Coordinates of C-alpha atoms and ligand atoms in Angstrom, one line a residue:
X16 CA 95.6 85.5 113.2
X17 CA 95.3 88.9 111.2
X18 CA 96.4 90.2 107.4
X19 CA 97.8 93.0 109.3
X20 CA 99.2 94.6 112.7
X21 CA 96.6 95.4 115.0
X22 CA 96.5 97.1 118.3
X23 CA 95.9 94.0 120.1
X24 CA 98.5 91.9 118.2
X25 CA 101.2 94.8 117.8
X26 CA 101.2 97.1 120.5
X27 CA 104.5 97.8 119.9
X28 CA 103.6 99.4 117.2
X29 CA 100.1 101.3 118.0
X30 CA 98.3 102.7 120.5
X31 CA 94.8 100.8 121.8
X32 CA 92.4 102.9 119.8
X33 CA 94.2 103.0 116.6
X34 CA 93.3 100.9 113.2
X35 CA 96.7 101.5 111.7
X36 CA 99.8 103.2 113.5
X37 CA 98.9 106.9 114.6
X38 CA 95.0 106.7 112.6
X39 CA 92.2 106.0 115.3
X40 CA 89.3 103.5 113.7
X41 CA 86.9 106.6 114.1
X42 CA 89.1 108.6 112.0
X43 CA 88.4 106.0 109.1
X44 CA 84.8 106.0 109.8
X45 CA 84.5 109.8 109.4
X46 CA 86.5 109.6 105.9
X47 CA 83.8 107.3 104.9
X48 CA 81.2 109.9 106.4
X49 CA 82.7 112.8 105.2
X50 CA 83.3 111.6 101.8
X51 CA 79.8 109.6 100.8
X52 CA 77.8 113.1 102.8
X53 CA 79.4 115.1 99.4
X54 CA 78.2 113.1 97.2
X55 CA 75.2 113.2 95.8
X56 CA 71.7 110.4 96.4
X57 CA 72.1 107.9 94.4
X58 CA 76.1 107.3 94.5
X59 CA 77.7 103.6 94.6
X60 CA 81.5 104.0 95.3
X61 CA 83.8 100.9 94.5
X62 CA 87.3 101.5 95.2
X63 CA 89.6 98.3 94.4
X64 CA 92.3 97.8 96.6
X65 CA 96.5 97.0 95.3
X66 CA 97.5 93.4 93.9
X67 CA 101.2 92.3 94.2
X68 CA 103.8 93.6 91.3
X69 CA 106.0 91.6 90.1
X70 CA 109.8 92.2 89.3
X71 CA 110.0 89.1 87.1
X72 CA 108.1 85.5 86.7
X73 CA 106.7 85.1 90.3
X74 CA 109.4 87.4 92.2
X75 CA 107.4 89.2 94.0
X76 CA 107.7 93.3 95.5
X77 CA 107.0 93.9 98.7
X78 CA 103.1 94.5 98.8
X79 CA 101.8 98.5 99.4
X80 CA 98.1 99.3 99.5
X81 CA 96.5 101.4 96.8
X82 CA 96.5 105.0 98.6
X83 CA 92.4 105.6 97.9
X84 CA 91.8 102.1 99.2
X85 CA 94.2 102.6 102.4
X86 CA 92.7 106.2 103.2
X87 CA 89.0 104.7 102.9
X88 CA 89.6 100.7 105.1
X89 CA 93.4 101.1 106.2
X90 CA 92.8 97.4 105.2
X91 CA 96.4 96.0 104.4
X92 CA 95.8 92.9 102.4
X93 CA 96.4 92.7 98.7
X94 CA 93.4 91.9 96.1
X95 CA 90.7 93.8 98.5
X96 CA 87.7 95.8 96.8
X97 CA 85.6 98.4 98.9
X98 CA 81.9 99.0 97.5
X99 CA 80.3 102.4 99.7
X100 CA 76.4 102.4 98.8
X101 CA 75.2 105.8 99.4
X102 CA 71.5 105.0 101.3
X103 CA 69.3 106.0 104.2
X104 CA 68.6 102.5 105.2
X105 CA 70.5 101.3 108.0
X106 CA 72.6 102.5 111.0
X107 CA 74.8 104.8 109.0
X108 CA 74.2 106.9 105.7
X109 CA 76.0 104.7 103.7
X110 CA 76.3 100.6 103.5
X111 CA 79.9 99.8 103.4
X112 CA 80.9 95.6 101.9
X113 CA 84.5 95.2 102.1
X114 CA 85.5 92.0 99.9
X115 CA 88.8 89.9 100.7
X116 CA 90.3 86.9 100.3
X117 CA 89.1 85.5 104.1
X118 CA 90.6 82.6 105.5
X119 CA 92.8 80.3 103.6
X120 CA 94.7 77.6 105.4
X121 CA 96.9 76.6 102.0
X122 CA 97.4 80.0 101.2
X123 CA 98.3 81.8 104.9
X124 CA 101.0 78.9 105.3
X125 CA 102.8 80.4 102.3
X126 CA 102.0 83.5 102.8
X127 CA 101.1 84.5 105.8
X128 CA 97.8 85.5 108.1
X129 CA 94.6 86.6 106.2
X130 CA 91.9 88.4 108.3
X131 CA 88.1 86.3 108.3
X132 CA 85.6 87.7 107.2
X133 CA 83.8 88.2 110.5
X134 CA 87.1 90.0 111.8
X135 CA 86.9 92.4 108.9
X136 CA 83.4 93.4 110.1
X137 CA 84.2 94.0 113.8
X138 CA 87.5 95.4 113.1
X139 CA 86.7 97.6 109.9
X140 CA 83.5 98.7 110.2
X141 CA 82.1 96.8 107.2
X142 CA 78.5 95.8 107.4
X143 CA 79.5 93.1 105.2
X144 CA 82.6 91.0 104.6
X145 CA 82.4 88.6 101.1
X146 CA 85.0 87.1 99.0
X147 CA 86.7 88.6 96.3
X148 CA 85.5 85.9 94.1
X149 CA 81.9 87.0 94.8
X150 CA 82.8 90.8 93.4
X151 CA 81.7 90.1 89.9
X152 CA 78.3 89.2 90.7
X153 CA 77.7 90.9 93.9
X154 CA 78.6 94.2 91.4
X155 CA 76.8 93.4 88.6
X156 CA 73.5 93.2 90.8
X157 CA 74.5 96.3 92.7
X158 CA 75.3 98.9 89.5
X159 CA 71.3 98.8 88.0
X160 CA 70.2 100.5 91.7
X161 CA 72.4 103.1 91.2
X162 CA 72.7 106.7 89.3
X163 CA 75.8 107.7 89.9
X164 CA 79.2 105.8 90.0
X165 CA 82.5 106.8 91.4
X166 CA 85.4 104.1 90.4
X167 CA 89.0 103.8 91.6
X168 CA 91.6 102.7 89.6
X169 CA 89.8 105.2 86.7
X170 CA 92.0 104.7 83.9
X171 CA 91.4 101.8 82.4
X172 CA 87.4 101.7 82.9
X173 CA 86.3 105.2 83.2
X174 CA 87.4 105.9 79.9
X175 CA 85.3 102.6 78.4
X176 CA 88.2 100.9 76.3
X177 CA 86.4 97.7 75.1
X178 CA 87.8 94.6 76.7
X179 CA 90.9 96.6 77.8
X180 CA 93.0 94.2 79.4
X181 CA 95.1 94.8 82.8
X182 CA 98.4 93.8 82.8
X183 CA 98.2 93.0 86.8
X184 CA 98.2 89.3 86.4
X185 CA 95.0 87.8 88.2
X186 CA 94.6 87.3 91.7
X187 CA 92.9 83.5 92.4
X188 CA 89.3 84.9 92.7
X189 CA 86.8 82.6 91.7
X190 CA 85.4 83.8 88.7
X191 CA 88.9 83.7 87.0
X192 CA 89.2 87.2 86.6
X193 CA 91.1 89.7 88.5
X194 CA 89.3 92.2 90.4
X195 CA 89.9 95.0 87.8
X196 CA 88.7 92.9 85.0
X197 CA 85.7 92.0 87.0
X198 CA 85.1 96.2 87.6
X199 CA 85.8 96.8 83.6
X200 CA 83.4 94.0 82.5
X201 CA 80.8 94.7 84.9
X202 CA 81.0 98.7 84.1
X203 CA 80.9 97.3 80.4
X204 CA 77.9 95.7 81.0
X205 CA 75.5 98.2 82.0
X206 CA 75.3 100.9 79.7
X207 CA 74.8 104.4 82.0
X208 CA 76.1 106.1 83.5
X209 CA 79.9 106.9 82.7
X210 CA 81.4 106.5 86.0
X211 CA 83.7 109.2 87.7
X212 CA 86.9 109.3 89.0
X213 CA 86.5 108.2 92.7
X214 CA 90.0 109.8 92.8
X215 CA 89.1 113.3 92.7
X216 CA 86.7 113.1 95.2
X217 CA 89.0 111.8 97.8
X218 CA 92.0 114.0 96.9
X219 CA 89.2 117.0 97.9
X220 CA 89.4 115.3 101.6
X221 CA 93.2 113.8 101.4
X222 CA 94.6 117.1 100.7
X223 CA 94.1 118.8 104.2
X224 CA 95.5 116.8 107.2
X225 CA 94.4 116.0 110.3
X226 CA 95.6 116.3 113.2
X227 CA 96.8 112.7 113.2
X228 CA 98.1 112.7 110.1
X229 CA 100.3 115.3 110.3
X230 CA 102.0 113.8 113.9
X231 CA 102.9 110.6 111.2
X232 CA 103.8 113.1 108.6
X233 CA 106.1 114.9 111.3
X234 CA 107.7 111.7 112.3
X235 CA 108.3 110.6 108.8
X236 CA 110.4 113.4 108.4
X237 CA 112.0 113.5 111.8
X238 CA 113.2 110.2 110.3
X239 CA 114.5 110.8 107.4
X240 CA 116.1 114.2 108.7
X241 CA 117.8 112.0 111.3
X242 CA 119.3 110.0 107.9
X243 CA 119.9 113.1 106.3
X244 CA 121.8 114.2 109.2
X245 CA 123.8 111.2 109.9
X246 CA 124.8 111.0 106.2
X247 CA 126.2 114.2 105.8
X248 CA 128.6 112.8 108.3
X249 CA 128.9 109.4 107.0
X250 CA 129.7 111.1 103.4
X251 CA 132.7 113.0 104.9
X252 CA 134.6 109.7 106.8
X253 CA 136.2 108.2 104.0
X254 CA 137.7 109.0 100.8
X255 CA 134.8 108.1 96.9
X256 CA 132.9 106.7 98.9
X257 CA 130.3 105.1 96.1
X258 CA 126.8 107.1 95.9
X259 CA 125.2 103.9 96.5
X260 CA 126.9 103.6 100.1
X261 CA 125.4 106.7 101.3
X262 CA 122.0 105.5 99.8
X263 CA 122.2 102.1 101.7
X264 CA 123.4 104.1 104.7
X265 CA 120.4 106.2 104.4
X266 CA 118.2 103.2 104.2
X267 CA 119.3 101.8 106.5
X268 CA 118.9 104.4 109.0
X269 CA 115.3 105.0 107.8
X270 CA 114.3 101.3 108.2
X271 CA 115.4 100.8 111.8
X272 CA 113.9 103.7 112.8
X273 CA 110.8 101.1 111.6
X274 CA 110.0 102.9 108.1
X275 CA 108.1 100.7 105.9
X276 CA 110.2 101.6 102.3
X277 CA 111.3 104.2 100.7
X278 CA 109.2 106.7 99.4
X279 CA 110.6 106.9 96.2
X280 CA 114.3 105.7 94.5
X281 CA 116.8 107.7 96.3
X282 CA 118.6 110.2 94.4
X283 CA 122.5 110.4 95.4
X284 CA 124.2 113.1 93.0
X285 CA 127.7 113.6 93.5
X286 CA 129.4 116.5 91.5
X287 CA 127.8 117.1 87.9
X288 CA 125.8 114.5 88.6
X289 CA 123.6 116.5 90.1
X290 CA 122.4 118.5 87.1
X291 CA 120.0 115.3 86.3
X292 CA 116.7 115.8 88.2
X293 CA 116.4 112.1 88.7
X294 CA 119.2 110.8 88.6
X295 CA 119.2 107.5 90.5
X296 CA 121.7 105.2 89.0
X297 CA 123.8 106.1 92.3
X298 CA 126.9 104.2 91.0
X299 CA 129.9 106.8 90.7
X300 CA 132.3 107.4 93.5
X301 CA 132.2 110.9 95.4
X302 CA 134.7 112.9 94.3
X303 CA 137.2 114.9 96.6
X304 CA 136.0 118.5 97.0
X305 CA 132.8 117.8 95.4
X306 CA 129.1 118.3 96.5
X307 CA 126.8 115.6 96.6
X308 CA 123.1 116.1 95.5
X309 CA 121.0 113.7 98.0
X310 CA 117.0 113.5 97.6
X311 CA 115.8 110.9 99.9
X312 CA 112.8 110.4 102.3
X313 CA 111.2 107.5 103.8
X314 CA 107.5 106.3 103.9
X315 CA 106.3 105.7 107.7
X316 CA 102.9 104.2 108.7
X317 CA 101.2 105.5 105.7
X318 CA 102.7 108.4 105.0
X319 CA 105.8 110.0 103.0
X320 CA 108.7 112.4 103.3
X321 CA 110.4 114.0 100.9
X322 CA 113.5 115.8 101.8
X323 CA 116.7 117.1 99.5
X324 CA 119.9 118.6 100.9
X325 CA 123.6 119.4 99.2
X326 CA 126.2 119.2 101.1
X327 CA 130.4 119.2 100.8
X328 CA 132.0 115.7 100.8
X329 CA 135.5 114.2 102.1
X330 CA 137.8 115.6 103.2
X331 CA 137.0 119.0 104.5
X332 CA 133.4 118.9 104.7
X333 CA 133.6 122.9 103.7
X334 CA 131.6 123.9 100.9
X335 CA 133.8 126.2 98.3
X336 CA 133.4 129.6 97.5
X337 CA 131.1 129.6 94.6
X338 CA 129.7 126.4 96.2
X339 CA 128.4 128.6 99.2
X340 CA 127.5 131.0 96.7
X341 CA 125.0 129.2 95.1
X342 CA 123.8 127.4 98.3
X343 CA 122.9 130.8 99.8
X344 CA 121.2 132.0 96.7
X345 CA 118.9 128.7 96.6
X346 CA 118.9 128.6 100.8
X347 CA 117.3 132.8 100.2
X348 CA 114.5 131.8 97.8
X349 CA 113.6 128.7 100.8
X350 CA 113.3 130.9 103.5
X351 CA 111.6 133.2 101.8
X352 CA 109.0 130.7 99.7
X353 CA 108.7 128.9 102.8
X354 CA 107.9 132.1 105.4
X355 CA 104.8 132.5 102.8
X356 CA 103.2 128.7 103.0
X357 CA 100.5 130.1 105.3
X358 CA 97.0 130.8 104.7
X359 CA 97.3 134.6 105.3
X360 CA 99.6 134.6 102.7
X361 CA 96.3 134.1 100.2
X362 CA 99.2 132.3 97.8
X363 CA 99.1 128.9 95.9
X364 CA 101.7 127.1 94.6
X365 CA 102.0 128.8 91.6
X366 CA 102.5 131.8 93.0
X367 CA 105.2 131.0 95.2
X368 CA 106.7 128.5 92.5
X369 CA 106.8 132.2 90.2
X370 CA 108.4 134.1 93.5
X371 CA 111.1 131.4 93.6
X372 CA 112.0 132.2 90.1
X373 CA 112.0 136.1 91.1
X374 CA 114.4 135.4 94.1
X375 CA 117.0 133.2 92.1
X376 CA 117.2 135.5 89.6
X377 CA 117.7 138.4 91.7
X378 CA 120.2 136.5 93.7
X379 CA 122.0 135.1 90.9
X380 CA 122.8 138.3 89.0
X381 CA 124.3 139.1 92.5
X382 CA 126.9 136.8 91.7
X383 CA 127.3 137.9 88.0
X384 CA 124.8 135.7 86.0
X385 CA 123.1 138.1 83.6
X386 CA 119.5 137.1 83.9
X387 CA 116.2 138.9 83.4
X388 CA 114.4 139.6 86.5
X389 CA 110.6 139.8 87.2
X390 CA 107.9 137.5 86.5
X391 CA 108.1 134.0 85.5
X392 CA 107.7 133.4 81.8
X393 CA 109.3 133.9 78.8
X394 CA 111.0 136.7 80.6
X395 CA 112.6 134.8 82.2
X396 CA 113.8 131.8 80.5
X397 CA 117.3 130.7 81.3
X398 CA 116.2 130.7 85.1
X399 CA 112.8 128.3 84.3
X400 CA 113.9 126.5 81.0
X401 CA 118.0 126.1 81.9
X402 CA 119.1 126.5 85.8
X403 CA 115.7 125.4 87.6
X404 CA 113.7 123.5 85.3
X405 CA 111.3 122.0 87.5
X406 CA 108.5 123.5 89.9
X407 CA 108.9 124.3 93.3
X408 CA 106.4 122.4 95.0
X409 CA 103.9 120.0 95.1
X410 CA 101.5 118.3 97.7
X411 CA 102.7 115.5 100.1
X412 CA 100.8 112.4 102.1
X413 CA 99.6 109.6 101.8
X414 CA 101.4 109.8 98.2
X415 CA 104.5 111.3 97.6
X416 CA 103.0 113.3 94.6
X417 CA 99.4 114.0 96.4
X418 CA 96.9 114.3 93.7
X419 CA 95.8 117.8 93.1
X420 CA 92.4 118.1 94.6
X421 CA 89.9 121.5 94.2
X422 CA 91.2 122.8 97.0
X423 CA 95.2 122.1 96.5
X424 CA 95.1 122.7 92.6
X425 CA 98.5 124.2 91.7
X426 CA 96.6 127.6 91.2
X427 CA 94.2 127.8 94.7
X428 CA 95.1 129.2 97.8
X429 CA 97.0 127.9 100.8
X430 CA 95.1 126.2 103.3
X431 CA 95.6 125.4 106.7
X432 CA 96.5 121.5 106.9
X433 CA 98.1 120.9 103.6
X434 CA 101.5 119.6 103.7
X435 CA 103.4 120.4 100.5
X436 CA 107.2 120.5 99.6
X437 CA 109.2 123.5 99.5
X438 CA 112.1 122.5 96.6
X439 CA 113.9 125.2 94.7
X440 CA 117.7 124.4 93.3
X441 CA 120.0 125.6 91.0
X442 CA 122.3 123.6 88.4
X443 CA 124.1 125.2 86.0
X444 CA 125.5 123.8 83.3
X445 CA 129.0 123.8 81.7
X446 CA 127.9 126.9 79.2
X447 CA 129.7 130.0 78.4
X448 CA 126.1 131.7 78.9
X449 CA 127.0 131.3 82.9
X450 CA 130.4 132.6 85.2
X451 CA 132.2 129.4 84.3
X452 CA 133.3 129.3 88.4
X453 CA 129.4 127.6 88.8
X454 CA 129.7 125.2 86.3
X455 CA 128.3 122.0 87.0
X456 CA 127.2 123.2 90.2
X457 CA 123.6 121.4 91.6
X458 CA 122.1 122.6 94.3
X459 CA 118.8 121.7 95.7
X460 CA 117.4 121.8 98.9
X461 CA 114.1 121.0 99.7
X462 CA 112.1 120.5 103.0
X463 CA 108.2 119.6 103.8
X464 CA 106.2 122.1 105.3
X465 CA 102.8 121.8 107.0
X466 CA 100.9 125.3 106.0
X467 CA 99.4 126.9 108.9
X468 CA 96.7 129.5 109.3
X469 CA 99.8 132.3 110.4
X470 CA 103.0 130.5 110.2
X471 CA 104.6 127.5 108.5
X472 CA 105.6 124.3 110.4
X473 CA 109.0 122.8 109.1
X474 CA 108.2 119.2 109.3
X475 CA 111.8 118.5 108.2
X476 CA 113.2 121.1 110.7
X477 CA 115.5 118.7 112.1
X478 CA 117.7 118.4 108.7
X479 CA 120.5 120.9 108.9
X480 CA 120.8 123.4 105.9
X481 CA 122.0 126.5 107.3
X482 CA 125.9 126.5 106.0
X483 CA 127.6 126.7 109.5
X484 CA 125.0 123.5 110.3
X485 CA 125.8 121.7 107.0
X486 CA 129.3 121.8 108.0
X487 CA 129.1 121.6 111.4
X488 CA 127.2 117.8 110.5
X489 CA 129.8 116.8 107.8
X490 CA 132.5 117.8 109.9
X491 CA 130.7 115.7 112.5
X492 CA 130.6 118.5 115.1
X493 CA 127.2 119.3 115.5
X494 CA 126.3 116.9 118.5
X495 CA 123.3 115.5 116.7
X496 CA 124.0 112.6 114.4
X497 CA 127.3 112.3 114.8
X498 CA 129.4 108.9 115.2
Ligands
MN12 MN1 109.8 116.6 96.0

């Protein structure tokens, strides 16, 4: 009867109260609150929802909600636009008109269940429910009433390109235009104001979790930490095993565990492959005595994971010498990165992203690399530029690359609630500048950590990275995810 599960259709899936799985309908309602209070009189929000991709002709993906859109309705259904009108008028300080496709008896027997427009208002909180095909006109006489706009997607209309096409082919709404096209010409159409980008206003609000949303956060890790686990073993059972067996395996593991997708294209990086950031062809065969590079993490109810470990491969699920070596000195700059992702710590990303630099430097000359220590910089250039080129962390949720908001800009503070990734590595490369025992040695290992007010919360505790662990799980002898 419904686009979507629902607590009285699914409760397999949710409990009574919830909208979506884990995220009460209140908690939606006080988004809406929250983020039309900071905003000043005078603001119209419209915030269009996703539209099916296509991998070729009519081949379809899998449908997944535009994040803004999701945070703001959790309304499921593609070619959805959300209009917030900020007013004093009515039971609430802000109208809300959700427009949808409705009820469609040709189109649910192809593709499924549409929720009616009276359903959406009961069940989303909408004042109003309207079709899609009505957004053109319904917007066009809405924008002269208002001072300020806020717009989501931004790109293409907030910067006023004339006529500028979408390349989203057009959903069936009436007017013959797709819902973006119907935003750009209606935007076109009045002359003031420029509109904002609705996206920065929400990222200020998405960037610190509830309590709800971290519990899903927490259990899409536990998920893909499970995978992570089981795959160390399932990497160590049989001689090349092909990198794109032990990403099916993880899959796998991750769907019946009832994860939606992916949260990004797994990375499975055995030996030098692992010296490519993202590398995700996955189709070489694991080498004996190898380590294999996996970056992998699953997207559950809403939310993402993203999780890296390195590990030893068939037969002896030991890691090396100078394997270890390097392990430890990138396993040294987690800890210690991660026992600072707390408010008291007064830190931001940058700063710990520079302190990661410090420690793998440090700990690197340990082993008879001749790198400059101290700050990050110029100084020191073969650790940032060469043998960790990337940053150490960035903001995780409801997308796997959060959008910077004030308050979790690269160069603010810690706060209490944001969930952020912890993700040093090494990978040093075949060069007679480096003790040629490392050579094409990768090593990342990266976990998701919720920042406290005093201490860090490990959401993806539950993946082993301590070395005994590591090999205790390849070696299947840990007596969690074993076979
Ligand atoms: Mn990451």
């Amino acid at each position: 009867m419904y686009g979507q599960p629902l607590a009285k259709t699914h409760s397999h899936l949710m409990a009574p109260h919830d909208l979506t799985p884990g995220i009460p309908r209140s908690e939606y309602e006080e988004r809406r609150e929250k983020l039309m209070e900071s905003l000043p009189e005078g603001s119209l929000v419209v915030c269009l929802g996703g539209t099916i991709k296509y991998m070729s002709q009519e081949i379809f993906y899998k449908f997944r909600q535009a994040s803004d859109f999701w945070y703001l309705t959790g309304f499921q259904e593609p070619d959805a636009a959300l209009i917030l009108e900020k007013t004093s008028q009515g039971r609430r300080s802000y109208k809300m008109t959700l427009f949808c496709e409705g009820k469609n008896a040709h189109k649910e027997k192809w593709e499924g269940a549409r929720t009616g427009f009276d359903d959406v208002v009961t069940l989303f909180g909408a004042d109003e429910a309207r079709d899609s095909s009505l957004f053109y006109t319904h917007l066009k006489g809405l924008l002269p009433l208002y001072s300020r706009y806020y717009v989501s997607p931004y790109s293409v209309q907030g910067r006023r390109r004339k006529r500028c096409r979408s390349l989203v082919p057009s959903s069936s709404v009436g007017t013959g235009l797709s819902l973006q096209e119907a935003l750009d010409r209606a935007l076109d159409e009045v002359q003031s104001p420029i509109p904002a980008d609705l996206k920065r206003e929400v990222a200020r609000f998405r960037a610190i979790k509830s309590v709800n949303e971290q519990t899903v956060l927490r259990k899409a890790a536990d998920i893909s930490a499970m995978a992570h686990t089981k795959s160390m073993r399932f990497a160590n059972m049989q001689p090349n095993l092909p990198e794109a067996s032990l990403a099916a395996h993880f899959e796998y593991l991750c769907t019946l565990e009832g994860a939606q997708r992916m949260a990004y294209v797994p990375v499975v990086a055995s030996g030098a492959n692992s010296l490519v950031i993202h590398y995700t062809s996955n189709d070489n065969l694991l080498q004996e005595g190898d380590l294999v590079l996996i970056d992998a993490g699953c997207e559950y109810n809403g939310y993402t994971s993203d999780i890296t470990r390195t590990y030893p491969t068939f037969p002896s699920g030991r890691f090396t010498t100078a394997q270890a070596e390097i392990y430890n000195a990138v396993l040294v700059a987690l800890k210690h990165c991660t026992a600072l992702c707390r408010e008291t710590s007064k830190m931001s990303m940058y700063d710990l992203h520079v302190e990661s630099c410090k420690i793998l430097a440090r700990e690197l000359n340990k082993l008879g690399f001749n790198l400059r220590e101290g700050n990050a910089g110029p100084g020191n250039a073969e650790v940032e530029r060469i043998l960790y080129p990337h940053f150490l962390s960035h903001p995780i949720g409801i997308d796997l690359h959060e959008a910077y908001g004030n308050r979790s800009s690269a160069y603010s503070s810690l706060q209490a609630g944001m969930v952020i990734t912890v993700e040093p590595g090494i990978y040093v490369p075949p060069s007679s500048l480096f003790p040629s025992q490392y050579h094409n040695i990768g090593v990342r290992i990266e976990d998701d950590v919720l920042i406290g007010k005093h201490d860090p919360v490990v959401l993806s505790v539950n993946a082993p990275k301590e070395i005994v662990d590591v090999e205790a799980a390849c070696q299947g002898t840990l007596g969690i995810g074993s076979y």
